[in-house]
mmCIF file of C-alpha atoms in Angstrom:
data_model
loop_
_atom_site.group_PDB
_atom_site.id
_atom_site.type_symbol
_atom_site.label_atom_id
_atom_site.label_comp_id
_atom_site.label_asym_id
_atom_site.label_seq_id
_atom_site.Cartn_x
_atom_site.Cartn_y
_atom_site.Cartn_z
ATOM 1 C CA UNK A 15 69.450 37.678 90.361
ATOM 2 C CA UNK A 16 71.612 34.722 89.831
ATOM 3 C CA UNK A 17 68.447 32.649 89.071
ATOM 4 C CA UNK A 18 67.057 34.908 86.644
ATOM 5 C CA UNK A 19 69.369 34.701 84.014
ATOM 6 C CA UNK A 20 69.055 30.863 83.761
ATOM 7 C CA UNK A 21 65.347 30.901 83.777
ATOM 8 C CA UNK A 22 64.554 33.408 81.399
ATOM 9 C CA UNK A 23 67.099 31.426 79.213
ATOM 10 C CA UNK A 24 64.651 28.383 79.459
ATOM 11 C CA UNK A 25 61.696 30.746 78.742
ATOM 12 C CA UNK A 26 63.528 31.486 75.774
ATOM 13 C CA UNK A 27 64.877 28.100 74.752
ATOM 14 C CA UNK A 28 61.116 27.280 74.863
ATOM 15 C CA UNK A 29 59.226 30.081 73.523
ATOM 16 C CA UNK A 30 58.759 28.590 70.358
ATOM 17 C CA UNK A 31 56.616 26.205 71.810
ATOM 18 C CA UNK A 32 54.506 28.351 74.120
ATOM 19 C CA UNK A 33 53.608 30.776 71.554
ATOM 20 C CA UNK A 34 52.528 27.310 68.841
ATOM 21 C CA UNK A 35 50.343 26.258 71.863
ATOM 22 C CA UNK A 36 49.317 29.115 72.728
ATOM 23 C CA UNK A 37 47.899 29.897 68.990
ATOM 24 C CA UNK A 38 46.026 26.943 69.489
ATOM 25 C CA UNK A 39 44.315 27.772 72.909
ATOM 26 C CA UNK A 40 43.762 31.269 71.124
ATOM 27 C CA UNK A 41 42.003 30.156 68.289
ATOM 28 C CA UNK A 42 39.700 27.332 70.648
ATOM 29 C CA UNK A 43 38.682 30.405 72.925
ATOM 30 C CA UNK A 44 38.273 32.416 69.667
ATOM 31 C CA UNK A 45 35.888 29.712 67.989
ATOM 32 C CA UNK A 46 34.321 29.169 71.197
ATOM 33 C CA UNK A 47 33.266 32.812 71.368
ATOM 34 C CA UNK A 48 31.891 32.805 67.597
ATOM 35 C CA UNK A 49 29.965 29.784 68.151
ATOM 36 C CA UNK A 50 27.561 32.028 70.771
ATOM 37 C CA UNK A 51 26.513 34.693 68.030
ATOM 38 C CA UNK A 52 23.277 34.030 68.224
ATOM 39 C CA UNK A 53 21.915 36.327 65.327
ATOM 40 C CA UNK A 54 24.203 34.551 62.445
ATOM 41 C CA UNK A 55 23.094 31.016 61.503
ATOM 42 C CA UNK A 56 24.692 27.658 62.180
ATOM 43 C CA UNK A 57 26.258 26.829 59.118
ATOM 44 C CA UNK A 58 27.810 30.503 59.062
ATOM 45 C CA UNK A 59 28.785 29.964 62.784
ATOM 46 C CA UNK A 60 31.183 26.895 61.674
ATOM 47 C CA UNK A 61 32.677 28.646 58.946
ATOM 48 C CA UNK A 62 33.669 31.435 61.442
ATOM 49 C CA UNK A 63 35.170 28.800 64.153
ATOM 50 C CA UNK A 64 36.872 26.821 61.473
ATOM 51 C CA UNK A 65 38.151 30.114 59.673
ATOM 52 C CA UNK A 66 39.218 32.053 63.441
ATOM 53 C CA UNK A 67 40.934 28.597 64.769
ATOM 54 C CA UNK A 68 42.960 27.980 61.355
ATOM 55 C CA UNK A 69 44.321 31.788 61.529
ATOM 56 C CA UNK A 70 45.187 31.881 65.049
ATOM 57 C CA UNK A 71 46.854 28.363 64.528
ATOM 58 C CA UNK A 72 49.136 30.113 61.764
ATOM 59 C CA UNK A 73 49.519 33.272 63.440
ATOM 60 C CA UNK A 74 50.940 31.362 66.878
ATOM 61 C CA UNK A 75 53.260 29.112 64.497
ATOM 62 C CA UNK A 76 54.330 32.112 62.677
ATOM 63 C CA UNK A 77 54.801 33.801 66.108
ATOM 64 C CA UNK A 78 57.037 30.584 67.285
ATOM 65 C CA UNK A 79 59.019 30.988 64.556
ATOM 66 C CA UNK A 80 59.907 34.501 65.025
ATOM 67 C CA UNK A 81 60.590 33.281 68.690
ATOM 68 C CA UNK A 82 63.078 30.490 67.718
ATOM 69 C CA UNK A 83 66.651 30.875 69.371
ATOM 70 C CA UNK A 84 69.209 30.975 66.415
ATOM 71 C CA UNK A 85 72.633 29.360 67.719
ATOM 72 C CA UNK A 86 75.351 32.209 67.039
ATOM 73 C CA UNK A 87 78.184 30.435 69.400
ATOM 74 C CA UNK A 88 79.545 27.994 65.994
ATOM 75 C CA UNK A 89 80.932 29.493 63.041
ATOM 76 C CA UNK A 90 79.108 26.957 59.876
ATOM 77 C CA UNK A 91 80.683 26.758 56.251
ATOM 78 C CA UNK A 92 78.124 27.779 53.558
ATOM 79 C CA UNK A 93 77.458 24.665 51.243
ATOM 80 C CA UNK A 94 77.665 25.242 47.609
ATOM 81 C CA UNK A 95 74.443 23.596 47.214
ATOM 82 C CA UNK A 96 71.052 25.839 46.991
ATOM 83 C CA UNK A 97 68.439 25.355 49.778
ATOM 84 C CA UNK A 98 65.718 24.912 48.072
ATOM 85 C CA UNK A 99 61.947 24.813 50.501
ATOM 86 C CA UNK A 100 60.790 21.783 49.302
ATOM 87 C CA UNK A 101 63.702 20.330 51.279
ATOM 88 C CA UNK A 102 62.481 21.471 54.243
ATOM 89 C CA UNK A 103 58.431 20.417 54.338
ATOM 90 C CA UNK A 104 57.296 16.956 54.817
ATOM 91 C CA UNK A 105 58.290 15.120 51.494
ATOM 92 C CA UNK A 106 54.774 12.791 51.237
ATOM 93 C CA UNK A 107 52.474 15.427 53.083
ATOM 94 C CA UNK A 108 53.419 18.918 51.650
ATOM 95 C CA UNK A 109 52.429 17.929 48.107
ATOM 96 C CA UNK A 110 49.486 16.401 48.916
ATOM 97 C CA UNK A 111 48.582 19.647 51.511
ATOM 98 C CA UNK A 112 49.223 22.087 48.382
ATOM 99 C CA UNK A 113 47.221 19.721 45.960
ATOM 100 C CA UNK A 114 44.387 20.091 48.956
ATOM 101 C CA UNK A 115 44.881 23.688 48.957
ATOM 102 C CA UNK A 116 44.667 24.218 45.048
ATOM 103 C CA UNK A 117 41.356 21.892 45.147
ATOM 104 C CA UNK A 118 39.602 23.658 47.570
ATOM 105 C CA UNK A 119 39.867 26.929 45.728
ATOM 106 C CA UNK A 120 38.489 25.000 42.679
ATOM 107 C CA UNK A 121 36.043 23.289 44.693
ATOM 108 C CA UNK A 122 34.910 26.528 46.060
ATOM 109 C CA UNK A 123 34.718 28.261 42.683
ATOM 110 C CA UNK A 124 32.384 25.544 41.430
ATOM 111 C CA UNK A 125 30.164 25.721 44.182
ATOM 112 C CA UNK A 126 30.035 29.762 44.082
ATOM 113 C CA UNK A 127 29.113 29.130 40.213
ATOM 114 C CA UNK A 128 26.703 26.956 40.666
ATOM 115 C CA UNK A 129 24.952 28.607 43.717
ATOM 116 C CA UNK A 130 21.252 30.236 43.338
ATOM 117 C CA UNK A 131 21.947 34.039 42.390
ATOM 118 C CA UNK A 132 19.030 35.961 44.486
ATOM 119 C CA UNK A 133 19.203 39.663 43.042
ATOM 120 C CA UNK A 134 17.411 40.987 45.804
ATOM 121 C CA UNK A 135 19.393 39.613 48.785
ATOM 122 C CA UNK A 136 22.866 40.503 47.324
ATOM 123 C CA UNK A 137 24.044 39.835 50.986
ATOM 124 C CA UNK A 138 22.954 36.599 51.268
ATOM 125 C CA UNK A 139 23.318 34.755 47.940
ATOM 126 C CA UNK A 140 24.772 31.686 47.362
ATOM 127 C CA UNK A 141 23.308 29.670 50.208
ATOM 128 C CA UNK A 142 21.641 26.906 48.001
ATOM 129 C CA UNK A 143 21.977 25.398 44.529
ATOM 130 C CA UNK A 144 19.134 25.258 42.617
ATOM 131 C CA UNK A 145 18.194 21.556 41.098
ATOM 132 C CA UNK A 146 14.808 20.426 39.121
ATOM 133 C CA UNK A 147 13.042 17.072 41.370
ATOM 134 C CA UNK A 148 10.271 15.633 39.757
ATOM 135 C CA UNK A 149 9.909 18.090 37.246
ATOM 136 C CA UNK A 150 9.529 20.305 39.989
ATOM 137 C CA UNK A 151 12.236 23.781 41.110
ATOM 138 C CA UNK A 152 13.567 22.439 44.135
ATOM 139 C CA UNK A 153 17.030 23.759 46.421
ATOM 140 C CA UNK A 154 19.393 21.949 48.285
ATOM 141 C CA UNK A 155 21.072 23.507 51.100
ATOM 142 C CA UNK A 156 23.339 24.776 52.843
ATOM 143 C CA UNK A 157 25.172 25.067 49.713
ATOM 144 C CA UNK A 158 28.993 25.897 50.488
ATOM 145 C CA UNK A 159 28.605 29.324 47.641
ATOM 146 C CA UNK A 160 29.900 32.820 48.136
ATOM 147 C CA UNK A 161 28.044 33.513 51.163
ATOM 148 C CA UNK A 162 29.319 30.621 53.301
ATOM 149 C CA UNK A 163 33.064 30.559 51.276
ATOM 150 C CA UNK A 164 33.888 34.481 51.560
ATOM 151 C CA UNK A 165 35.395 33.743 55.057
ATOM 152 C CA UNK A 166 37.794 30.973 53.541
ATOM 153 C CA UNK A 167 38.373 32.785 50.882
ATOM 154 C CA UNK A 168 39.721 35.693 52.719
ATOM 155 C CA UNK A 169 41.551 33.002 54.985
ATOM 156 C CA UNK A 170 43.483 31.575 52.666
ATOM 157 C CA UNK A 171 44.758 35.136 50.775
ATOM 158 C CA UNK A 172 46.199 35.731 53.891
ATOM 159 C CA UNK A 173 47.441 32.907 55.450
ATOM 160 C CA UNK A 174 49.070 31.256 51.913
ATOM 161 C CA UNK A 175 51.203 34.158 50.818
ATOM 162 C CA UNK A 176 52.631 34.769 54.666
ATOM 163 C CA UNK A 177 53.448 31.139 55.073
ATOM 164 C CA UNK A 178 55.286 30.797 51.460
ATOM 165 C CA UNK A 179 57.086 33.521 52.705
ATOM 166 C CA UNK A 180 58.121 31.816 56.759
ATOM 167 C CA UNK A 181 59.166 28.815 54.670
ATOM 168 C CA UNK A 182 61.278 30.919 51.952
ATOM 169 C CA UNK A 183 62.504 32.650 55.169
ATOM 170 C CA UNK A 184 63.279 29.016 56.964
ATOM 171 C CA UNK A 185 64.541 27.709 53.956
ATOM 172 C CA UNK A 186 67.642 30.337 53.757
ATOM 173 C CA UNK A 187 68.102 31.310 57.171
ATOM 174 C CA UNK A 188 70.535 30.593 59.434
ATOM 175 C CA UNK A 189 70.411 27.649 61.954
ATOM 176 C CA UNK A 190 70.993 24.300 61.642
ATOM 177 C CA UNK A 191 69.097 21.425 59.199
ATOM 178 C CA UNK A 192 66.964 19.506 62.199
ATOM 179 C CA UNK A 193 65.843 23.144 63.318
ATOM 180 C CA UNK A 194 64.865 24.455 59.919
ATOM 181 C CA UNK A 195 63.117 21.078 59.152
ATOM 182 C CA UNK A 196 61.111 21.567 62.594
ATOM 183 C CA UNK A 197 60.151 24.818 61.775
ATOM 184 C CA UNK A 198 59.177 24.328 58.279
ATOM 185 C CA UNK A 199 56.989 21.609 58.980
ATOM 186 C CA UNK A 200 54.815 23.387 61.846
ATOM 187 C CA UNK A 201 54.373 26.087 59.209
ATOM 188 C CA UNK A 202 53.397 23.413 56.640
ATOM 189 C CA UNK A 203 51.388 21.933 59.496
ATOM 190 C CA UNK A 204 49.737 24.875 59.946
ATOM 191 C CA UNK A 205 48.416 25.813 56.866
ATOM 192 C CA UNK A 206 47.682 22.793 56.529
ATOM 193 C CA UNK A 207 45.246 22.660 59.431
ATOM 194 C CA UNK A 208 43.136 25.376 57.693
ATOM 195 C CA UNK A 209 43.002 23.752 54.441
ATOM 196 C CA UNK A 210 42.036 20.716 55.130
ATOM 197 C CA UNK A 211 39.326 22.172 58.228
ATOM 198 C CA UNK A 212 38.328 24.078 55.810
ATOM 199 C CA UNK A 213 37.617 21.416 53.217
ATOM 200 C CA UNK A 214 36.232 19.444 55.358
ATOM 201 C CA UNK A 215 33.595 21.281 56.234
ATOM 202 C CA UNK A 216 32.528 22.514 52.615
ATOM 203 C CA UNK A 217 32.433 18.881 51.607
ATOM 204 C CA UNK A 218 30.322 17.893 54.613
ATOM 205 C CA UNK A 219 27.590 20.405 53.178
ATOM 206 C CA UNK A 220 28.049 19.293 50.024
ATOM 207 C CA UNK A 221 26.871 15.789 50.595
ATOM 208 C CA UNK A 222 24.413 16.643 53.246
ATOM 209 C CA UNK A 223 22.880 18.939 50.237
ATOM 210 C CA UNK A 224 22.858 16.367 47.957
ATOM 211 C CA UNK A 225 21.927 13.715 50.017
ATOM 212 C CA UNK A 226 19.197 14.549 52.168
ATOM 213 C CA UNK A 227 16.658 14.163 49.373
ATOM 214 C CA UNK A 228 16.038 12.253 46.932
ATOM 215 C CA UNK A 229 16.820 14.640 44.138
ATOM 216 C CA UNK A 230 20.638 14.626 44.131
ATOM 217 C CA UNK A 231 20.271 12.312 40.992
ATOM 218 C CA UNK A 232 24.293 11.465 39.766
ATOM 219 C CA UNK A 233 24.929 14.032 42.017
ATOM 220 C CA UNK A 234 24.532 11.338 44.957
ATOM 221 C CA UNK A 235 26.852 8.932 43.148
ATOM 222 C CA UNK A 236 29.228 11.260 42.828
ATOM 223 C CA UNK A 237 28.936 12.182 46.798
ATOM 224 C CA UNK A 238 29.417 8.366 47.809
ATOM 225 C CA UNK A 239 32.494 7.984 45.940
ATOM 226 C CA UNK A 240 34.160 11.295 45.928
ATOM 227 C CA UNK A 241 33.081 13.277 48.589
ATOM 228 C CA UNK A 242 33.341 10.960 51.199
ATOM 229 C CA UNK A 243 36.484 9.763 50.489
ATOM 230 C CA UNK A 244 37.442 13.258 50.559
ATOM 231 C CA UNK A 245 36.092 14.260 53.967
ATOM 232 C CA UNK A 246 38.204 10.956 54.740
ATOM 233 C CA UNK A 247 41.231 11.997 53.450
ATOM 234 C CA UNK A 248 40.517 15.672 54.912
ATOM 235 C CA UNK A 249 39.803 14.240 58.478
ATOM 236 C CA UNK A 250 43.130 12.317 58.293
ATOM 237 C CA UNK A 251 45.025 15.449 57.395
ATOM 238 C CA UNK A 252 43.576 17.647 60.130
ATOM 239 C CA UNK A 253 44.695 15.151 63.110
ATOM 240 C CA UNK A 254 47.929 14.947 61.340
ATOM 241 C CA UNK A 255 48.372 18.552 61.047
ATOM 242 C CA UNK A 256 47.040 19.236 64.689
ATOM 243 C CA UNK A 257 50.222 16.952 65.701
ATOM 244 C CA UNK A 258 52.988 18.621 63.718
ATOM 245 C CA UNK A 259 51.731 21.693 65.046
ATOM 246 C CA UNK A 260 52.091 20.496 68.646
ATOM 247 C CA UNK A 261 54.738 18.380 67.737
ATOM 248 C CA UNK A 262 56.775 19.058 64.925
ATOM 249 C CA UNK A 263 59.024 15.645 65.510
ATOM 250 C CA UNK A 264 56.584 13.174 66.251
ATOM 251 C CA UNK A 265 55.738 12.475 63.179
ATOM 252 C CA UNK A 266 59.018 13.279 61.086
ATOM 253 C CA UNK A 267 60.528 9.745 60.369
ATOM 254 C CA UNK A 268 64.096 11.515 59.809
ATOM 255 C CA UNK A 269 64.208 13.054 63.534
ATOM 256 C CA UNK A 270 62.577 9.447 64.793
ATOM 257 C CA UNK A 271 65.554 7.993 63.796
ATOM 258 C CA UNK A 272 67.751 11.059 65.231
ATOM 259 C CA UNK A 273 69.248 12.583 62.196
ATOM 260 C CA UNK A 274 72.188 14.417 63.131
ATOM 261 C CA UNK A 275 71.994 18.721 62.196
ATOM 262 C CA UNK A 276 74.518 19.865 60.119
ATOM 263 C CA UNK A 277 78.079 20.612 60.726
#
């Protein structure tokens, strides 16, 4: 008995990280599982891995968070100065996260506008864009439209609005500045690892579309200097949102350099 008291204390102390891990292993095992559905096509199969790993990512963050220990044992002054969130996130990586996050949905919007529109297969639409080669009707595909982008879609409704909310929550909670900094930026990290997974991925089948004939026109121009760069950028932001998931610390500069929690 006198040993159980200090070890579920460490369980505690630590909980925060087993249930962020945790999220992760989730959502590999959950992706792993979608990839074997063998009567849904590839490019549908990704969508669901990408989609299932960037929820259960959130969801285990959002679970660590709920998790966290709260010291109680030192009575804190209120400052007269309003927490505001974007204190909390990571100053160069938040904004450019969000500005991901609003140009997916537009990049997604295009795409679902400028899909093919079969009214027969309601269920299906979407799935390539429709282009004139040679003076002939050609289509390019797999066209990220609403068929592939419904899952992401649904994705980001509910993972955007919960995780405004953990860092609202965060923001003017108790605890003290290192913590709430730690915990803001695994939920920024987070999200962040859907967006950008997400992104990724539609902009891969973008510029596979538009490259893998000759038909792509400007459209090919356009993929060499914007796209790529893009899945660049994108690819970048997923490893450094995998870390700050894992690792909240290792890459805040601030905590490097051991800034000191508030008084």
């Amino acid at each position: 008995m006198l040993g159980t008291a200090p070890f579920q204390r460490c369980f505690l102390d630590h909980a925060n990280y087993y249930a962020r891990w945790s999220g992760l292993a989730i959502g590999i095992v959950a992706a792993q599982a979608l990839s074997t559905l063998g009567h849904v096509e590839f490019e549908q199969r990704v969508v669901f891995c990408i989609t299932a790993f960037g929820l259960c990512a959130v969801a285990g963050v959002l679970l660590a968070d709920a998790l966290t220990l709260i010291p109680q044992d030192a009575v804190r002054t209120a400052s007269l100065a309003p927490r505001l969130v974007r204190d909390h996130v990571p100053p160069r990586m938040g904004p450019l996260i969000a500005l991901q996050g609003v140009s997916l949905a537009v990049l997604l919007a295009i795409t679902a506008a400028t899909a093919s529109v079969d009214p027969d297969r309601i269920f299906s639409t979407g799935k390539v864009i429709a282009v004139t080669c040679n003076g002939m009707p050609a289509s390019l595909g797999p066209w990220p439209g609403m068929y592939y982008s419904l899952p992401t879609f649904g994705a980001l409704a509910i993972a955007t609005p919960t995780c405004v909310w953990a860092l609202r929550r965060i923001a003017h909670g108790p605890g003290g500045e290192q913590q709430r900094r730690d915990r803001a930026w695994a939920v920024t990290g987070a999200w962040g690892l859907l967006v950008s997974s997400q992104q990724l991925y539609a902009v891969l089948m973008i510029s596979i579309s538009l490259t893998e004939t000759g038909c792509a026109g400007s459209m090919g121009a356009l993929t060499f200097w914007v796209f790529y760069p893009l899945a660049l950028l994108n690819l970048f932001t997923v490893a450094w949102s995998l870390i700050t998931v894992v690792a909240p610390r290792a890459v805040d500069d601030d905590a490097a350099k051991g800034s000191p929690d508030d008084e």
